[in-house]
Rosetta silent file (secondary structure, phi, psi, omega in degrees, C-alpha in Angstrom):
SEQUENCE: MTSALSHPHRLALIEAAKALASGATAEARAAEPGSPRSHFFHGVEVAALHVLFPEMASVREGTAWLEREAPAFRDGFTEASTLLATASTGPDPALRLPLPQPSARPLAANG
SCORE:     score description
SCORE:     0.000 S_00000001
   1 L     0.000  130.284 -177.496  188.072  227.369   86.239 S_00000001
   2 L   -89.602  -22.288 -179.052  186.859  230.748   84.968 S_00000001
   3 L   -84.780  147.454  177.944  185.280  231.930   88.192 S_00000001
   4 L   -67.586  -29.465  179.529  187.340  233.526   90.958 S_00000001
   5 L  -114.569  143.775  174.131  185.517  231.320   93.479 S_00000001
   6 L   -65.127  157.768 -178.656  184.789  227.625   93.203 S_00000001
   7 H   -56.333  -49.751  179.158  181.127  226.787   92.816 S_00000001
   8 H   -62.450  -37.276  179.400  180.721  225.398   96.377 S_00000001
   9 H   -65.286  -43.358  179.037  182.632  228.371   97.805 S_00000001
  10 H   -63.191  -43.277  178.766  180.408  230.827   95.880 S_00000001
  11 H   -61.733  -41.031  178.379  177.263  229.027   97.063 S_00000001
  12 H   -64.652  -41.099  179.300  178.471  229.195  100.669 S_00000001
  13 H   -64.744  -39.007  177.693  179.235  232.910  100.305 S_00000001
  14 H   -62.871  -45.228  178.532  175.762  233.517   98.880 S_00000001
  15 H   -62.601  -40.861  178.524  174.153  231.692  101.808 S_00000001
  16 H   -65.163  -40.236  178.744  176.274  233.666  104.266 S_00000001
  17 H   -66.387  -38.781  177.071  175.342  236.936  102.544 S_00000001
  18 H   -60.918  -45.464 -179.763  171.638  236.018  102.653 S_00000001
  19 H   -65.452  -39.385  178.549  171.862  235.356  106.395 S_00000001
  20 H   -63.976  -45.359  179.024  173.794  238.582  106.926 S_00000001
  21 H   -62.019  -43.247 -180.000  171.222  240.593  104.961 S_00000001
  22 H   -63.235  -46.230  178.641  168.359  238.981  106.866 S_00000001
  23 H   -62.972  -41.158 -179.901  169.945  239.635  110.258 S_00000001
  24 H   -66.896  -39.028  178.030  170.769  243.224  109.331 S_00000001
  25 H   -62.269  -44.126  179.602  167.224  243.844  108.098 S_00000001
  26 H   -63.162  -42.998  179.096  165.782  242.557  111.369 S_00000001
  27 H   -65.404  -40.560  179.446  168.157  244.716  113.423 S_00000001
  28 H   -64.364  -39.451  178.709  167.389  247.795  111.329 S_00000001
  29 H   -66.658  -33.358 -178.776  163.652  247.244  111.779 S_00000001
  30 H   -76.816  -20.338 -178.986  164.093  246.893  115.533 S_00000001
  31 L   -82.039  160.583  176.261  166.049  250.145  115.735 S_00000001
  32 L   -63.828  129.201 -178.804  164.470  253.565  115.903 S_00000001
  33 L   -55.735  133.636  178.489  163.799  254.699  112.314 S_00000001
  34 L    80.685   -1.443 -178.762  166.455  257.118  111.110 S_00000001
  35 L   -77.057  160.465  175.244  168.734  256.387  114.066 S_00000001
  36 H   -55.873  -38.048  179.078  172.459  255.750  113.661 S_00000001
  37 H   -63.027  -42.361  177.556  171.833  252.096  114.612 S_00000001
  38 H   -62.526  -44.558  178.095  169.248  251.796  111.860 S_00000001
  39 H   -61.346  -42.678 -179.419  171.655  253.382  109.349 S_00000001
  40 H   -57.211  -51.339 -176.487  174.459  251.036  110.438 S_00000001
  41 H   -70.931  -27.634  173.942  172.418  247.907  109.831 S_00000001
  42 H   -66.166  -37.693  175.633  171.074  249.246  106.555 S_00000001
  43 H   -62.436  -41.260  177.078  174.719  249.616  105.469 S_00000001
  44 H   -61.503  -45.257 -179.457  175.381  245.997  106.453 S_00000001
  45 H   -60.078  -45.077 -178.634  172.332  244.908  104.464 S_00000001
  46 H   -64.240  -39.355  177.468  173.431  246.809  101.348 S_00000001
  47 H   -61.186  -42.330  178.019  176.920  245.284  101.506 S_00000001
  48 H   -65.450  -39.512  179.013  175.359  241.816  101.645 S_00000001
  49 H   -64.901  -30.547  176.749  173.041  242.675   98.769 S_00000001
  50 H   -64.276  -30.572  175.924  176.068  243.674   96.688 S_00000001
  51 H   -74.850  -42.232 -177.926  177.285  240.076   97.014 S_00000001
  52 H   -71.205  -34.019 -177.229  173.863  238.661   96.195 S_00000001
  53 L  -131.527   78.654 -175.845  173.239  241.048   93.317 S_00000001
  54 H   -55.424  -26.139  178.778  176.608  242.153   91.876 S_00000001
  55 H   -64.480  -25.643  175.469  174.802  244.269   89.297 S_00000001
  56 H   -61.091  -45.630 -178.431  173.718  246.546   92.175 S_00000001
  57 H   -70.900  -33.467 -174.841  177.323  247.382   92.908 S_00000001
  58 H   -70.072  -21.420  179.636  178.271  247.737   89.258 S_00000001
  59 L   -84.095  -10.112  179.221  175.888  250.647   88.660 S_00000001
  60 L   -97.967  110.015 -178.368  177.516  252.678   91.416 S_00000001
  61 L   -84.789  134.136  176.568  180.617  254.338   90.086 S_00000001
  62 L    61.471 -153.494 -178.729  183.397  255.082   92.522 S_00000001
  63 L  -115.908    6.624 -178.093  182.670  255.876   96.139 S_00000001
  64 H   -57.772  -38.286 -179.806  180.755  259.146   95.763 S_00000001
  65 H   -62.510  -39.924 -178.323  177.469  257.369   96.491 S_00000001
  66 H   -69.926  -36.999  179.264  178.880  255.989   99.740 S_00000001
  67 H   -65.065  -23.947  178.867  180.253  259.363  100.795 S_00000001
  68 L   -81.434  -11.851  179.960  176.727  260.795  100.535 S_00000001
  69 L   -81.212  162.950  177.196  175.411  258.256  103.054 S_00000001
  70 L   -62.070  148.080  179.339  175.257  258.780  106.816 S_00000001
  71 H   -54.285  -39.212 -179.544  178.490  257.937  108.687 S_00000001
  72 H   -65.300  -38.092  175.738  176.792  255.047  110.499 S_00000001
  73 H   -60.716  -48.303 -179.806  175.682  253.574  107.143 S_00000001
  74 H   -58.438  -41.350  178.565  179.265  253.856  105.849 S_00000001
  75 H   -61.043  -48.340 -179.844  180.567  252.115  108.972 S_00000001
  76 H   -63.591  -43.093  179.871  178.115  249.224  108.579 S_00000001
  77 H   -62.972  -45.295 -178.051  178.737  248.940  104.844 S_00000001
  78 H   -65.920  -45.032  179.612  182.510  248.973  105.271 S_00000001
  79 H   -62.001  -45.510 -178.564  182.535  246.428  108.104 S_00000001
  80 H   -69.063  -39.145  178.524  180.234  244.038  106.261 S_00000001
  81 H   -61.779  -42.083  178.730  182.079  244.471  102.950 S_00000001
  82 H   -64.626  -43.969  178.937  185.370  243.658  104.656 S_00000001
  83 H   -60.406  -45.403 -179.316  183.847  240.624  106.364 S_00000001
  84 H   -68.732  -38.921  178.161  182.394  239.336  103.099 S_00000001
  85 H   -64.930  -40.897  177.943  185.597  239.979  101.152 S_00000001
  86 H   -63.589  -43.021  179.319  187.597  238.108  103.782 S_00000001
  87 H   -64.197  -34.205 -177.722  185.141  235.216  103.668 S_00000001
  88 H   -73.912  -19.307 -178.761  185.363  235.081   99.883 S_00000001
  89 H  -104.080   -5.974 -179.415  189.138  234.722   99.944 S_00000001
  90 L   -69.833  159.559 -178.741  189.414  232.261  102.818 S_00000001
  91 L   -71.582  -29.495 -179.658  190.366  228.643  102.204 S_00000001
  92 L  -112.831  133.382  179.383  187.149  227.255  103.689 S_00000001
  93 L   -64.747  136.409  178.076  183.731  228.527  102.669 S_00000001
  94 L   -93.020  123.596  178.298  181.892  230.324  105.446 S_00000001
  95 L   -86.103  -28.361  177.733  178.270  229.280  105.782 S_00000001
  96 L  -139.007  143.920  177.435  177.513  231.892  108.426 S_00000001
  97 L  -121.480  147.615  177.293  179.188  235.139  109.289 S_00000001
  98 L   -68.355  138.984  178.271  178.831  237.100  112.508 S_00000001
  99 L   -71.317  120.476  177.331  176.551  240.093  112.140 S_00000001
 100 L   -57.851  148.208  179.820  178.692  243.220  112.505 S_00000001
 101 L  -121.955  146.968  176.248  177.687  245.394  115.431 S_00000001
 102 L   -58.812  146.876 -179.939  178.029  249.131  115.833 S_00000001
 103 L   -65.997  166.127 -179.286  181.113  250.031  117.833 S_00000001
 104 L   -67.819  -23.766  179.071  180.822  250.991  121.473 S_00000001
 105 L   -70.921  150.187  179.559  181.530  254.587  120.548 S_00000001
 106 L   -61.893  136.881  176.667  178.448  256.671  119.781 S_00000001
 107 L   -80.938  137.318  176.674  177.503  256.613  116.122 S_00000001
 108 L   -70.586  143.784 -176.625  177.270  259.974  114.418 S_00000001
 109 L   -72.019  -53.509 -175.626  173.775  260.766  113.220 S_00000001
 110 L  -140.495  -12.373  174.108  174.376  262.276  109.814 S_00000001
 111 L   136.441    0.000    0.000  177.771  263.579  109.308 S_00000001
């Protein structure tokens, strides 16, 4: 097999990423525009989109782009990326993943 993931596992990860992106988009829309909560869920959405469209991630060199984002975005992106990476390496394909939530601590607005 040339792929790192089996075909069924990859399909399950794609479906999970689609659901994660959809949930994050809905949460971001429900949040006050420009708020830390909105930034957090936008970060979750972008992490899911990186799974769905790997070419998106490949055009971003290093982490400088992420460092320029709001702290809440970085938190959401990091949590979702970790969740998706864990799901991609697990023995059983995950069809749905829990939507990451901002921590109980207040999210910083911009840095």
